[in-house]
Coordinates of C-alpha atoms and ligand atoms in Angstrom, one line a residue:
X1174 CA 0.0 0.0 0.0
X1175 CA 1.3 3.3 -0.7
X1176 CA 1.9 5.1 2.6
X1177 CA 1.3 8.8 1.3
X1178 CA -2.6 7.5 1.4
X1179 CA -3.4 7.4 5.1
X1180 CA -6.7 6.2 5.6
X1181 CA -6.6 8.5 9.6
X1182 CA -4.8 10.9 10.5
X1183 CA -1.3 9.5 11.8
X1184 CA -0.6 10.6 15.3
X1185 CA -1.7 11.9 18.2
X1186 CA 0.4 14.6 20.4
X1187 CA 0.9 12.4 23.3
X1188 CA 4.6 13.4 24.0
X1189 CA 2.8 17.1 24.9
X1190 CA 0.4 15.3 26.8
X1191 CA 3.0 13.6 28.7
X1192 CA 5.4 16.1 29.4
X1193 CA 4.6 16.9 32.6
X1194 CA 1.5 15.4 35.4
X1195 CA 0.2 18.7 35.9
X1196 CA 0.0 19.5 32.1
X1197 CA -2.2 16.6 31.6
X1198 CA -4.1 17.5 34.2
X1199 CA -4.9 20.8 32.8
X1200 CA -5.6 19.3 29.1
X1201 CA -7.5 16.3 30.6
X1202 CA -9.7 19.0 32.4
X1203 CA -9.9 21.3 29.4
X1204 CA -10.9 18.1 27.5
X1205 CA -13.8 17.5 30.0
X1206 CA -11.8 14.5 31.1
X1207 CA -13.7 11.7 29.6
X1208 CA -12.9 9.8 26.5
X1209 CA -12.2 13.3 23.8
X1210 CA -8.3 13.9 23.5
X1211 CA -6.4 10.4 23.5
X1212 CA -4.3 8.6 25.6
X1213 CA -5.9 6.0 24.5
X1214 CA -2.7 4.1 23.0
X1215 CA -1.2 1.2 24.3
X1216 CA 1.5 -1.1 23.9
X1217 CA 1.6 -3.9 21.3
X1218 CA 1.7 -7.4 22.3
X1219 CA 5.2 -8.9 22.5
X1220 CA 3.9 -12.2 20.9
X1221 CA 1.7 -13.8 19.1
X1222 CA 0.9 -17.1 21.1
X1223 CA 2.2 -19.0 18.9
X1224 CA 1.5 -22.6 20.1
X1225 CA 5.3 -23.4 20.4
X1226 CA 6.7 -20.3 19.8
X1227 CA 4.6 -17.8 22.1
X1228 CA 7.0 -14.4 22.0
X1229 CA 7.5 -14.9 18.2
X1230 CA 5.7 -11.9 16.1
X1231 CA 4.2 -8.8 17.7
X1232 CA 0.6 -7.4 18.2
X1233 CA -0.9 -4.3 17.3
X1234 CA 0.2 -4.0 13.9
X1235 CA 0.6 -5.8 10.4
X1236 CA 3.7 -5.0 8.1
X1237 CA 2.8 -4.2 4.1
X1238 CA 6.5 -4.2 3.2
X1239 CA 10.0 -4.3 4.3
X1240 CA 12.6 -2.3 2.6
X1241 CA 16.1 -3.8 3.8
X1242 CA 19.3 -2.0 3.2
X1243 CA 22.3 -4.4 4.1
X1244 CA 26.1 -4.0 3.8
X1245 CA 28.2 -7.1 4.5
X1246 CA 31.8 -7.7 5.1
X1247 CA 32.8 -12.0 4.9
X1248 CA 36.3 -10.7 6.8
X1249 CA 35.0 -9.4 9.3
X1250 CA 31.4 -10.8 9.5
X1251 CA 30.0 -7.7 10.2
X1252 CA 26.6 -6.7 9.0
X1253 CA 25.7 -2.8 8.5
X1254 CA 21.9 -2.1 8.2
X1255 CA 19.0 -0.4 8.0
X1256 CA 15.3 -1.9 8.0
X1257 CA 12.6 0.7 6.7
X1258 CA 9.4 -1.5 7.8
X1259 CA 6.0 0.4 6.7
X1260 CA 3.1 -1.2 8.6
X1261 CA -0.2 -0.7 9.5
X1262 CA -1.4 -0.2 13.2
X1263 CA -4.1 -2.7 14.3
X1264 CA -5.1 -0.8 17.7
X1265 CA -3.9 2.7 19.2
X1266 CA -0.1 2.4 19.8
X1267 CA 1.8 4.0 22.4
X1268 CA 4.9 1.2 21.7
X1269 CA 5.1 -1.4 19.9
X1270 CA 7.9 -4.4 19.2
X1271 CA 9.9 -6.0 16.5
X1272 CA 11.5 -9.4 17.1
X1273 CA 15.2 -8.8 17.1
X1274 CA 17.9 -11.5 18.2
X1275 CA 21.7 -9.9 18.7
X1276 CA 23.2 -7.4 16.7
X1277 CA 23.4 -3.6 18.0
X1278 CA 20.4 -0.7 17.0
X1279 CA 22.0 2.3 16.5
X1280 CA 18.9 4.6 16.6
X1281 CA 15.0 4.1 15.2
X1282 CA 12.5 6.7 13.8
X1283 CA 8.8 6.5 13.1
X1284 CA 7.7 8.9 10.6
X1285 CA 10.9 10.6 10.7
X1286 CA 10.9 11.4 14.2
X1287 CA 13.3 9.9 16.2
X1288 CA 11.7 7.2 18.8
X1289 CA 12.9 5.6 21.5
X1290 CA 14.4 2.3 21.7
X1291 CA 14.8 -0.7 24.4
X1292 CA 15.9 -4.0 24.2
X1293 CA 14.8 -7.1 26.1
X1294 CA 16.1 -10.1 25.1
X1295 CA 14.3 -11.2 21.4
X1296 CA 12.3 -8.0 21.9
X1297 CA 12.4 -4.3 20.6
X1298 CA 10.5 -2.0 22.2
X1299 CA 10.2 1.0 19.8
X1300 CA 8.4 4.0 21.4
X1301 CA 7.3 6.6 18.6
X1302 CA 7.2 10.4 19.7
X1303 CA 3.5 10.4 19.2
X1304 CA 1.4 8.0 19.6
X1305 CA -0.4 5.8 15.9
X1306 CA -3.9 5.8 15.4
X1307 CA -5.3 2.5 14.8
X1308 CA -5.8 1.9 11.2
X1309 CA -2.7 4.5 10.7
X1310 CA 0.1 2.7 8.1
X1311 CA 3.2 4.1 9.4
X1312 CA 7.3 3.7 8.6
X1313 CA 9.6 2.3 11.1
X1314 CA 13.4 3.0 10.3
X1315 CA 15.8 1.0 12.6
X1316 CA 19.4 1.2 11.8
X1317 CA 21.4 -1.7 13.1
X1318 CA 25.1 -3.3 12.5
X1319 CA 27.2 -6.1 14.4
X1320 CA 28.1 -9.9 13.8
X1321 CA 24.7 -11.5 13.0
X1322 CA 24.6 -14.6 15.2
X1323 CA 23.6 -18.7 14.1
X1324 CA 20.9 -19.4 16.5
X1325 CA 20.7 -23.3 17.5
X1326 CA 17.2 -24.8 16.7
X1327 CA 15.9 -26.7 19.9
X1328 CA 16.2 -29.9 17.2
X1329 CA 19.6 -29.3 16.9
X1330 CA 19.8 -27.3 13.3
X1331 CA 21.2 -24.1 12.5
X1332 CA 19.6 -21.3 11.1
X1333 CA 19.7 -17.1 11.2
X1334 CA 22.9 -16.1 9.7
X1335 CA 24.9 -18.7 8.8
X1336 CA 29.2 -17.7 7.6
X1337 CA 30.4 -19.6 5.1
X1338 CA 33.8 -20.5 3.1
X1339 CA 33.0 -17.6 1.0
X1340 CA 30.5 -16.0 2.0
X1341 CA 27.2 -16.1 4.4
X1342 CA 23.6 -17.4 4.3
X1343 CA 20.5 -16.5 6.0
X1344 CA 17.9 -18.9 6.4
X1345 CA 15.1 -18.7 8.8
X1346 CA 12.8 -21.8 9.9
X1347 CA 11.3 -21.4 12.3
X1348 CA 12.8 -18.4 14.0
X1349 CA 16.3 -17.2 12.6
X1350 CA 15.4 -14.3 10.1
X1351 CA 15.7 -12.3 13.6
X1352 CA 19.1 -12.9 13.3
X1353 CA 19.6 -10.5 10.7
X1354 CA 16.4 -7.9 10.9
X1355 CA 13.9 -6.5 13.3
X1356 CA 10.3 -7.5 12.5
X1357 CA 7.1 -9.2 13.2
X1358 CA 8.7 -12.6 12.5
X1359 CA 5.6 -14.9 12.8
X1360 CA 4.4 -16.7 9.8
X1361 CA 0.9 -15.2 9.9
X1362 CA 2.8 -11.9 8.9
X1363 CA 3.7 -11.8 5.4
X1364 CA 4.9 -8.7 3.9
X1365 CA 6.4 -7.4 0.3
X1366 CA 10.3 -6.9 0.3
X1367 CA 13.2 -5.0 -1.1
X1368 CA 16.4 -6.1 0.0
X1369 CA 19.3 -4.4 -1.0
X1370 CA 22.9 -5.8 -0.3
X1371 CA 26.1 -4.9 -0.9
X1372 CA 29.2 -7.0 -0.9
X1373 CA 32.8 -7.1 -2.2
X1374 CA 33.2 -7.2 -5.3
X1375 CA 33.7 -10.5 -6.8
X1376 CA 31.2 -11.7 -4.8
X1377 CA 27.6 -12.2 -5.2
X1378 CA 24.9 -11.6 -3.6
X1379 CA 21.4 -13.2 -4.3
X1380 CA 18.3 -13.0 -2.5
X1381 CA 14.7 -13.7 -3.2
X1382 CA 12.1 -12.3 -6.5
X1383 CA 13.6 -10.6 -8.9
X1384 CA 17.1 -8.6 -9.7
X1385 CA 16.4 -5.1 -10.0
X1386 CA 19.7 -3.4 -11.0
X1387 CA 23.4 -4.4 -10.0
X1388 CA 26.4 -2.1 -9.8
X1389 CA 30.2 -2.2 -8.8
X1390 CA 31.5 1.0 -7.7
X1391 CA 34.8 1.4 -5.4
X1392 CA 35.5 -2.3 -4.8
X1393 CA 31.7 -2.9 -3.9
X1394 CA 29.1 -4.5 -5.4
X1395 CA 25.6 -3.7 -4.8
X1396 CA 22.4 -6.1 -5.6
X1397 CA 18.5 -4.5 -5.3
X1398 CA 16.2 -7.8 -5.3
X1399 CA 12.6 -7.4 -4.9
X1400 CA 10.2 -9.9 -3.6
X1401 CA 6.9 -8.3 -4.7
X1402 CA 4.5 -10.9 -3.9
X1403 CA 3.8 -11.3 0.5
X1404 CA 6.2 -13.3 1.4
X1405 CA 6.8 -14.9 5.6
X1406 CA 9.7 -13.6 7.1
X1407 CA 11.0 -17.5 7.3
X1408 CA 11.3 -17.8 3.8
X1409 CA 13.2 -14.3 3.2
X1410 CA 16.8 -15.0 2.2
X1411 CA 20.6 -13.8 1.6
X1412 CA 23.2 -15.9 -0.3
X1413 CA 26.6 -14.3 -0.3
X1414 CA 29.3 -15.9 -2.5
X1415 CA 30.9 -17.1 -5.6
X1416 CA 28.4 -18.6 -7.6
X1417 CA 28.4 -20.5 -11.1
X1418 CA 25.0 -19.2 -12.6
X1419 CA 22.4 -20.0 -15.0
X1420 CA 19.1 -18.3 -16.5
X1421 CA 16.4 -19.5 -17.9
X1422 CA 12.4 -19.1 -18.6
X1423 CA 9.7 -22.0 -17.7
X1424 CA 9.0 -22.5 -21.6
X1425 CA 5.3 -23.7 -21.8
X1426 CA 1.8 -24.0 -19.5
X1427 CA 0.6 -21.8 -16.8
X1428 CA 4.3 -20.8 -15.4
X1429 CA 5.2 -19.8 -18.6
X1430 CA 7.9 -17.1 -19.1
X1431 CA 8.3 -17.2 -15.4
X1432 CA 12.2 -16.3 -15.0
X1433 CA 14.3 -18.8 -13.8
X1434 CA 17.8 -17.8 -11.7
X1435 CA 20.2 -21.3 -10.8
X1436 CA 23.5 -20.5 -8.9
X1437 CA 25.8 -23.2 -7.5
X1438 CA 28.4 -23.0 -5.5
X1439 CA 31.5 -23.3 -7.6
X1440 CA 32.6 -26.3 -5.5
X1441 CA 29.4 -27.9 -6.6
X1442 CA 29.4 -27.3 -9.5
X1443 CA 29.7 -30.7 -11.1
X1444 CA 27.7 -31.8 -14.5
X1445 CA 25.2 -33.7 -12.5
X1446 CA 24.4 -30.6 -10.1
X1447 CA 23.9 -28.8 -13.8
X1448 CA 21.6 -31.3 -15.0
X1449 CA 19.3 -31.1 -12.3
X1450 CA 19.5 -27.3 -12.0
X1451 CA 18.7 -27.1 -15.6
X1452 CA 15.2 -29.3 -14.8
X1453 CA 13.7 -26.7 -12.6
X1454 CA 11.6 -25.0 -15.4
X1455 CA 10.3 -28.6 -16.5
X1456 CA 9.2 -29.6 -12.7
X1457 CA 7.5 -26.2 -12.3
X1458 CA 5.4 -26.9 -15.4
X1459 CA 4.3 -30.4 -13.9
X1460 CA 3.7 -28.6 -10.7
X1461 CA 1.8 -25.8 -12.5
X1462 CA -0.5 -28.1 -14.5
X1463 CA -1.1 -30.3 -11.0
X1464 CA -0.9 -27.3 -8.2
X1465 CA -2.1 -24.4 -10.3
X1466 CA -0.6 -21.4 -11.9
X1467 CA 3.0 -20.7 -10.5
X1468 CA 2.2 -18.0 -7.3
X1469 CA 5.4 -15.6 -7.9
X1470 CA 7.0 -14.0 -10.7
X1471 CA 10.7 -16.0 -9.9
X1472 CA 12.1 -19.2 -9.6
X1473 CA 15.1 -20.6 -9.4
X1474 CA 17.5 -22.9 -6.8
X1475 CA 20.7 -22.1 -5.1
X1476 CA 22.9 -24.6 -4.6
X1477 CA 25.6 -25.2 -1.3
X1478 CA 28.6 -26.7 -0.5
X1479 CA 27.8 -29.4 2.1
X1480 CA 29.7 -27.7 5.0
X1481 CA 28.0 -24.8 4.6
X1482 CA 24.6 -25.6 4.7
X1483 CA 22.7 -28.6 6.6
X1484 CA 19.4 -29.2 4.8
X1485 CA 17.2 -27.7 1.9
X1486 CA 14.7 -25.2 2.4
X1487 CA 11.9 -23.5 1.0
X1488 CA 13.1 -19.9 0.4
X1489 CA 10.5 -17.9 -1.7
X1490 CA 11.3 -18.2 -5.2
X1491 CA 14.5 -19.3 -4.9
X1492 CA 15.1 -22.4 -2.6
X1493 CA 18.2 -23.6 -1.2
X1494 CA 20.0 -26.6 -1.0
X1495 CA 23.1 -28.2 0.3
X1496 CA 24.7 -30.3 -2.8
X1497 CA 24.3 -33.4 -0.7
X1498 CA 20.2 -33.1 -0.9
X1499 CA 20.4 -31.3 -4.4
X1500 CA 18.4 -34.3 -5.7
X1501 CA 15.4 -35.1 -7.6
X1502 CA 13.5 -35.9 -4.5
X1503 CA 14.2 -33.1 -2.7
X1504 CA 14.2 -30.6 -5.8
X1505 CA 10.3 -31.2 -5.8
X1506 CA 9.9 -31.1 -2.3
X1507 CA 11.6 -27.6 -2.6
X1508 CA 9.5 -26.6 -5.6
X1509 CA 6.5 -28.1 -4.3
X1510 CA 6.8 -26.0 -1.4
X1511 CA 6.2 -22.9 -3.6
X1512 CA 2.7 -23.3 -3.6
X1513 CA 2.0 -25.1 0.4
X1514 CA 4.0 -22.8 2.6
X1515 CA 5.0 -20.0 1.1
X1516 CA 2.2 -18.4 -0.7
X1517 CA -0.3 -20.7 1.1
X1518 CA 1.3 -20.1 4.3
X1519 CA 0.2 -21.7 8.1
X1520 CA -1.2 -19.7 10.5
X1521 CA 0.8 -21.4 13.7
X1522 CA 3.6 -23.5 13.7
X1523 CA 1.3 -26.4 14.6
X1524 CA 0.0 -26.0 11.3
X1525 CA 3.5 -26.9 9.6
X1526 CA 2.2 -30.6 8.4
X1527 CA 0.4 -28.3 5.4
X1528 CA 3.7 -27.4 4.5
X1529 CA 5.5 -30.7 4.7
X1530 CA 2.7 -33.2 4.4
X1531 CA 2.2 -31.5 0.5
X1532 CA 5.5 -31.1 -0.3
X1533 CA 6.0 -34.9 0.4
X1534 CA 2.7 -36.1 -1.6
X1535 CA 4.0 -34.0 -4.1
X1536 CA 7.2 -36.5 -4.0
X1537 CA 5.1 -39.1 -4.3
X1538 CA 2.7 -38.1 -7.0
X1539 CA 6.3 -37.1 -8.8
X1540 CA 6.9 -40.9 -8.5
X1541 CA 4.1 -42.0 -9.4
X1542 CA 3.8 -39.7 -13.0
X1543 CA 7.9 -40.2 -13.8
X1544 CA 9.1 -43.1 -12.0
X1545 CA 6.5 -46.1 -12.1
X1546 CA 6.1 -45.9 -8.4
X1547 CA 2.6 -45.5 -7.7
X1548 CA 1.5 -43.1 -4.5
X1549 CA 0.2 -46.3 -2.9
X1550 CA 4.0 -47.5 -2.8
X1551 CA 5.4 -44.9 -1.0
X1552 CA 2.2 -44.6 1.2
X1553 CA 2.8 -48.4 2.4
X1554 CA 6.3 -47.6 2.7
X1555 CA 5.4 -44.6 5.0
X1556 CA 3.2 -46.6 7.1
X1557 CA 5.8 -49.5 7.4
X1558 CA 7.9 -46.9 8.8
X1559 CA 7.8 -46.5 12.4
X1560 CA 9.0 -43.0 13.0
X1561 CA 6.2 -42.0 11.3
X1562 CA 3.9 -43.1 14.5
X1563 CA 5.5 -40.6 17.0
X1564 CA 2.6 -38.3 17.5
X1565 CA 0.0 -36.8 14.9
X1566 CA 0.7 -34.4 12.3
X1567 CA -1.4 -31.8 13.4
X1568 CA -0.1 -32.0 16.9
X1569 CA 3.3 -32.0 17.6
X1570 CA 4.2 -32.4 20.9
X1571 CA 6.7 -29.5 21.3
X1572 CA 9.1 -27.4 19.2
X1573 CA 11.5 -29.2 18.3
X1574 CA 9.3 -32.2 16.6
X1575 CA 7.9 -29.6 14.2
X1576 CA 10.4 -31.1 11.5
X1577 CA 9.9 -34.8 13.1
X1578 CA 8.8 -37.7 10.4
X1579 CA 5.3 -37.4 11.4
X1580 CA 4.8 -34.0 9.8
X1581 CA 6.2 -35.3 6.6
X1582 CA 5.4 -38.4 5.8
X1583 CA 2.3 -39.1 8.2
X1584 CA 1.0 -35.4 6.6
X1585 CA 1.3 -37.0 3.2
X1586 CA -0.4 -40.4 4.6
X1587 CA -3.2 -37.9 4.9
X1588 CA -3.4 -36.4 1.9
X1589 CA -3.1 -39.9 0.5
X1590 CA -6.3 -41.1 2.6
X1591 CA -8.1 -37.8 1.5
X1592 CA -7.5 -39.1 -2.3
X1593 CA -8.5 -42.6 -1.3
X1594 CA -12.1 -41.3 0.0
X1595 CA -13.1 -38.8 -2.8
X1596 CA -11.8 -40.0 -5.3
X1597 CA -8.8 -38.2 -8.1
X1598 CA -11.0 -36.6 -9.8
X1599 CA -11.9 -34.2 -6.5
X1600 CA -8.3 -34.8 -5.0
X1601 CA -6.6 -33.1 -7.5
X1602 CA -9.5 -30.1 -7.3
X1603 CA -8.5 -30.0 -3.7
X1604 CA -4.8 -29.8 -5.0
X1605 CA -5.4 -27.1 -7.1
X1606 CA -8.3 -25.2 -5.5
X1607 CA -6.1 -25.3 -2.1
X1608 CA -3.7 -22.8 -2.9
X1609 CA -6.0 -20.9 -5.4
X1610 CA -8.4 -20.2 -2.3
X1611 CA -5.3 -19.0 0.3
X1612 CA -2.8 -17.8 -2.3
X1613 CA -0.6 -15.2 -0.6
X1614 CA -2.7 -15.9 2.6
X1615 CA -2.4 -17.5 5.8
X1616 CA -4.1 -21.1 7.0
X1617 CA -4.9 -23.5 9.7
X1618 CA -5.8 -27.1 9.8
X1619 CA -9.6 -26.4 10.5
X1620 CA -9.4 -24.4 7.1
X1621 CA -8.2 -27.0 5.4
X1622 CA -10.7 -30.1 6.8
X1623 CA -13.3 -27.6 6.3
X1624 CA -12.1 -26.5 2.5
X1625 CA -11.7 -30.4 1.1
X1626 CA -15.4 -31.1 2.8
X1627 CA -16.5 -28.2 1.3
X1628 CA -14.9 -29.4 -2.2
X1629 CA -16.3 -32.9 -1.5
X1630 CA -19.3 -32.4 -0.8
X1631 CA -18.9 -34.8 2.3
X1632 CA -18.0 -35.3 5.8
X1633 CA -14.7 -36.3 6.3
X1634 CA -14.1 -36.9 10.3
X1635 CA -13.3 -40.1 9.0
X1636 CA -10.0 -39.5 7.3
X1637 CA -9.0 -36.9 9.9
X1638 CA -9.8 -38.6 12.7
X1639 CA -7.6 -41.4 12.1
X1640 CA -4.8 -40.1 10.4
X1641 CA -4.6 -36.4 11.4
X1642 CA -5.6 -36.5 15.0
X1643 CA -5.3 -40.3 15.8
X1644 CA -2.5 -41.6 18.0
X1645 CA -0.6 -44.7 16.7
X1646 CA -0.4 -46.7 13.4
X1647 CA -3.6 -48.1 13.0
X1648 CA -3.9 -51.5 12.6
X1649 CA -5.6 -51.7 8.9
X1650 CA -3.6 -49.4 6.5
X1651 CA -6.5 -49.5 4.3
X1652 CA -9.1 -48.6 7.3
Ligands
LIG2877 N1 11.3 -27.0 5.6 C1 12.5 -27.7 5.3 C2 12.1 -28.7 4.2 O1 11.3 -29.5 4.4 C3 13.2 -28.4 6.4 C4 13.6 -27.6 7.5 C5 14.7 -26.9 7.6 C6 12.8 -27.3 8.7 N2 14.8 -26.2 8.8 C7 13.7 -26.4 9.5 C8 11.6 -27.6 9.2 C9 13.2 -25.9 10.7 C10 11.2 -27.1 10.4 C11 12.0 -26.2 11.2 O2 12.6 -28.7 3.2
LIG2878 ZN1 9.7 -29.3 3.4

C-alpha cells in the first residue's frame, strides 16, 4: 500500500500530553476529562501465542513491506543495516515491538521522528514520539550493525545467519530471520520486500524475486532484489558468494515465461548438479498443471557446498540446497513447497504438516507420474515406517518435533487417505483449489478439513480422525 494515502490521520500529540502530570491534568480538564483527547494508545503485544513459539511476532500492527538495506563484510562478518518497515497499526499504539535477536540498534524513527528504543532479550520496544492511530500505516526505520549470530534450533539445526567459506547465508525456519532484521517474525505476517545488499566485489549476492539493478563501484558491489509478492519472514533470504550461474524461462503452460535464476556454489558445481538445475523450469510446469498457476513472478534454486549448509529449504522463489540433498526428490519437495508454505502459508507452527505433508505427496505423486512408483508404494512404505507413528501431524508435541517424520510423511499419509475417500477426480480439485483459495494468505488445519469437505461435498471426520488426530499406526492401512 502506498503510505502517502493514510486512511486516519497519523498521530496523536501524546509526548505534549506527557510532558509533565500537571500539564495533563490541565488538558485532561480542558478536555472535559472523559474519552475526547487520546491517551488511549497502548503497547503492542510482544507475541503472538504462537503454540510453540509464544513471544514470536508482535501485536498491534501488520507490516505491508519491508525495505532492507544491508552492507556485509565475509572478513570481518560484520553486518551494517537499516530496516525501513512500513506497517499498519491494528489498535492505538503507544509502543510497539519488533522481534530482534543480537546485533546492535544504533537509533529508530517513526515517521521521521526519532523514537525511542529498548531492548529485552528477542524484543524491541520502539516507542514513537507520538502516539499511531489504529488503522494509521506508518514507517519504522531501525538502523542496526554487528556480527549477526547462528541461532541453534531446539532440534539441533542451524539457522539465522549462517558464515560460510565464501560468503554467508541466511535462512530462517522457524525463527532465525531475527538474526539478521527487526520484524514481526511470525508466519501469519507476510509482507512485500526489497532487499538491497552490498558485498565485495567478486562476490555475489542473491536474494529472493527478482534482480532489480546491479552495480560495482569502489570495490563494492551492490544487488537491489525485490520480492513483490507477501512473502513470511522465514522464507526471506541472503546468499553471499561465488556462484556459477544460469538463467532460464519456464517455456510452456501456466508458469510460462516465469524467470528462472540457478547459482551453485562453484565447489558444486559438477555436470550432474547442472543437469538437475537445468530441470527446474520442467518440474515447475508439472507442478503448475497439477498445483495451479506458479504464485510468484521467480524461480530458481541455489545450490551449497555441504559444509555450509545442513538441509534444503523452501526460500520464496528461490530455494536452497546443500549439494548433498540437491536431488530429484528433494528438488520437488523444494518446488512443491512454492505453492503449500509459502504463498499458502500456516497460520501457527502447529499448522506446519500443510507445508510438509504437500511437499512430500507432491514427492510421491512425482513418483508416481515419472518413475513407475505408484502413491500407494510410497504410502505403504510410509506406514511400514515406524518413525512416522510418533505423534499426529497436526499435533506435535513441542518445538523441536515440528520437523519430526510425522509431519512429513504421516501429513502425506493424509493427503493420500483424503485421495483414497473422494476419489482423483476431487483430489486433485482439492490440489489445485487449495492454494487458489489462500494464495498469498495464511491457513490453519480447521481451514483445510473444512475446505476439502466443502470441495467434497462430504463429511470427512473419518480420514481426519484417524490419520490427522489419531494416535498410533492403526492396525488396517486400508481402514
Ligand atoms: N522446511 C525444510 C524442508 O522441508 C526443512 C527444515 C529446515 C525445517 N529447517 C527447518 C523444518 C526448521 C522445520 C523447522 O525442506
Ligand atoms: Zn519441506
Amino acid at each position: 500500500m502506498d503510505p502517502r494515502t493514510r486512511p486516519r490521520p497519523r498521530t496523536r500529540p501524546r509526548a505534549l500530553l506527557a510532558r509533565s502530570a500537571p500539564a495533563v491534568a490541565a488538558l485532561l480538564l480542558l478536555a472535559g476529562c472523559s474519552g475526547a483527547g487520546g491517551v488511549d494508545g497502548t503497547p503492542g503485544s510482544a507475541g503472538l501465542r504462537d503454540p510453540y513459539f509464544p513471544k514470536l511476532g508482535n501485536g498491534g500492527y501488520d507490516v505491508q513491506h519491508y525495505a532492507l538495506k544491508l552492507a556485509y563484510d565475509p572478513k570481518t562478518r560484520r553486518l551494517d543495516a537499516t530496516a525501513e518497515i512500513t506497517a499498519t497499526a491494528t489498535q492505538n499504539l503507544s509502543a510497539f515491538n519488533l522481534d530482534l535477536s543480537g546485533l546492535t540498534v544504533r537509533d529508530a524513527a517513526v515517521d521521521g521522528a526519532r523514537a525511542a528504543v529498548s531492548r529485552a532479550g528477542k524484543e524491541l520496544t520502539v516507542r514513537p514520539r507520538d502516539e499511531i492511530d489504529k488503522d494509521a500505516v506508518f514507517r519504522t526505520t531501525v538502523a542496526y550493525s554487528g556480527v549477526p549470530e547462528t541461532i541453534t534450533d531446539p532440534d539441533g539445526s542451524e539457522e539465522g545467519w549462517l558464515p560460510t567459506a565464501d560468503g554467508a547465508l541466511a535462512v530462517g525456519e522457524p525463527t532465525g530471520s531475527m538474526a539478521w532484521f527487526p520484524g514481526n517474525h511470525h508466519p501469519s505476517d507476510k509482507a512485500t520486500y526489497e532487499i538491497t545488499l552490498t558485498v565485495p566485489a567478486g562476490l555475489k549476492a542473491l536474494s529472493n524475486g527478482r534482480l532489480v539493478s546491479e552495480r560495482t563501484e569502489k570495490g563494492r558491489t551492490t544487488a537491489v532484489w525485490s520480492a513483490p509478492e507477501p512473502m513470511a519472514s522465514y522464507v526471506a533470504t541472503v546468499a553471499i558468494g561465488r556462484y556459477t550461474t544460469g538463467t532460464a524461462k519456464v517455456r510452456a503452460g501456466t508458469a510460462a515465461d516465469v524467470p528462472v535464476l540457478t547459482a551453485v556454489d562453484p565447489s558444486a558445481a559438477d555436470a550432474e548438479t547442472a543437469a538437475l538445475a537445468a530441470r527446474v523450469p520442467e518440474i515447475l510446469d508439472w507442478q503448475a498443471e497439477n498445483f495451479g498457476p506458479y504464485p510468484f513472478s521467480a524461480a530458481g534454486a541455489i545450490v551449497e557446498r555441504p559444509g555450509d549448509l545442513g538441509y534444503a529449504l523452501e526460500t520464496q522463489t528461490r530455494p536452497l540446497f546443500p549439494r548433498t540433498a540437491f536431488d530429484t526428490p528433494t528438488l520437488v519437495h523444494e518446488l512443491a513447497h512454492q505453492w503449500y508454505g509459502d504463498s499458502v502459508t500456516p497460520k501457527s507452527w502447529r499448522d506446519m504438516w500443510l507445508n510438509e505433508g504437500f511437499a512430500t505427496y507432491a514427492e510421491w505423486l512425482y513418483a508416481e507420474d515419472f518413475e513407475d512408483t505408484p502413491a500407494q508404494e510410497s504410502f505403504d512404505e510410509a506406514f511400514d515406517d515406524d518413525s512416522n507413528w510418533a505423534f499426529p501431524p497436526a499435533d506435535p508435541p513441542s518445538a523441536e518435533n515440528i520437523s519430526d517424520a510425522p509431519v512429513y510423511g504421516r501429513g502425506a499419509m493424509v493427503l493420500h487417505k483424503l485421495r483414497q475417500t473422494v476419489g482423483d477426480e476431487t483430489f486433485y480439485e482439492i490440489l489445485r483449489g487449495w492454494p487458489a483459495k489462500y494464495r498469498y494468505a495464511n491457513a490453519s488445519t480447521d481451514d483445510f478439513t473444512a475446505y476439502a469437505e466443502s470441495v467434497a461435498g462430504e463429511d470427512l471426520d473419518e480420514v481426519w480422525d484417524v490419520w490427522l488426530y489419531g494416535n498410533g499406526r492403526p492396525t488396517d492401512p486400508e481402514g
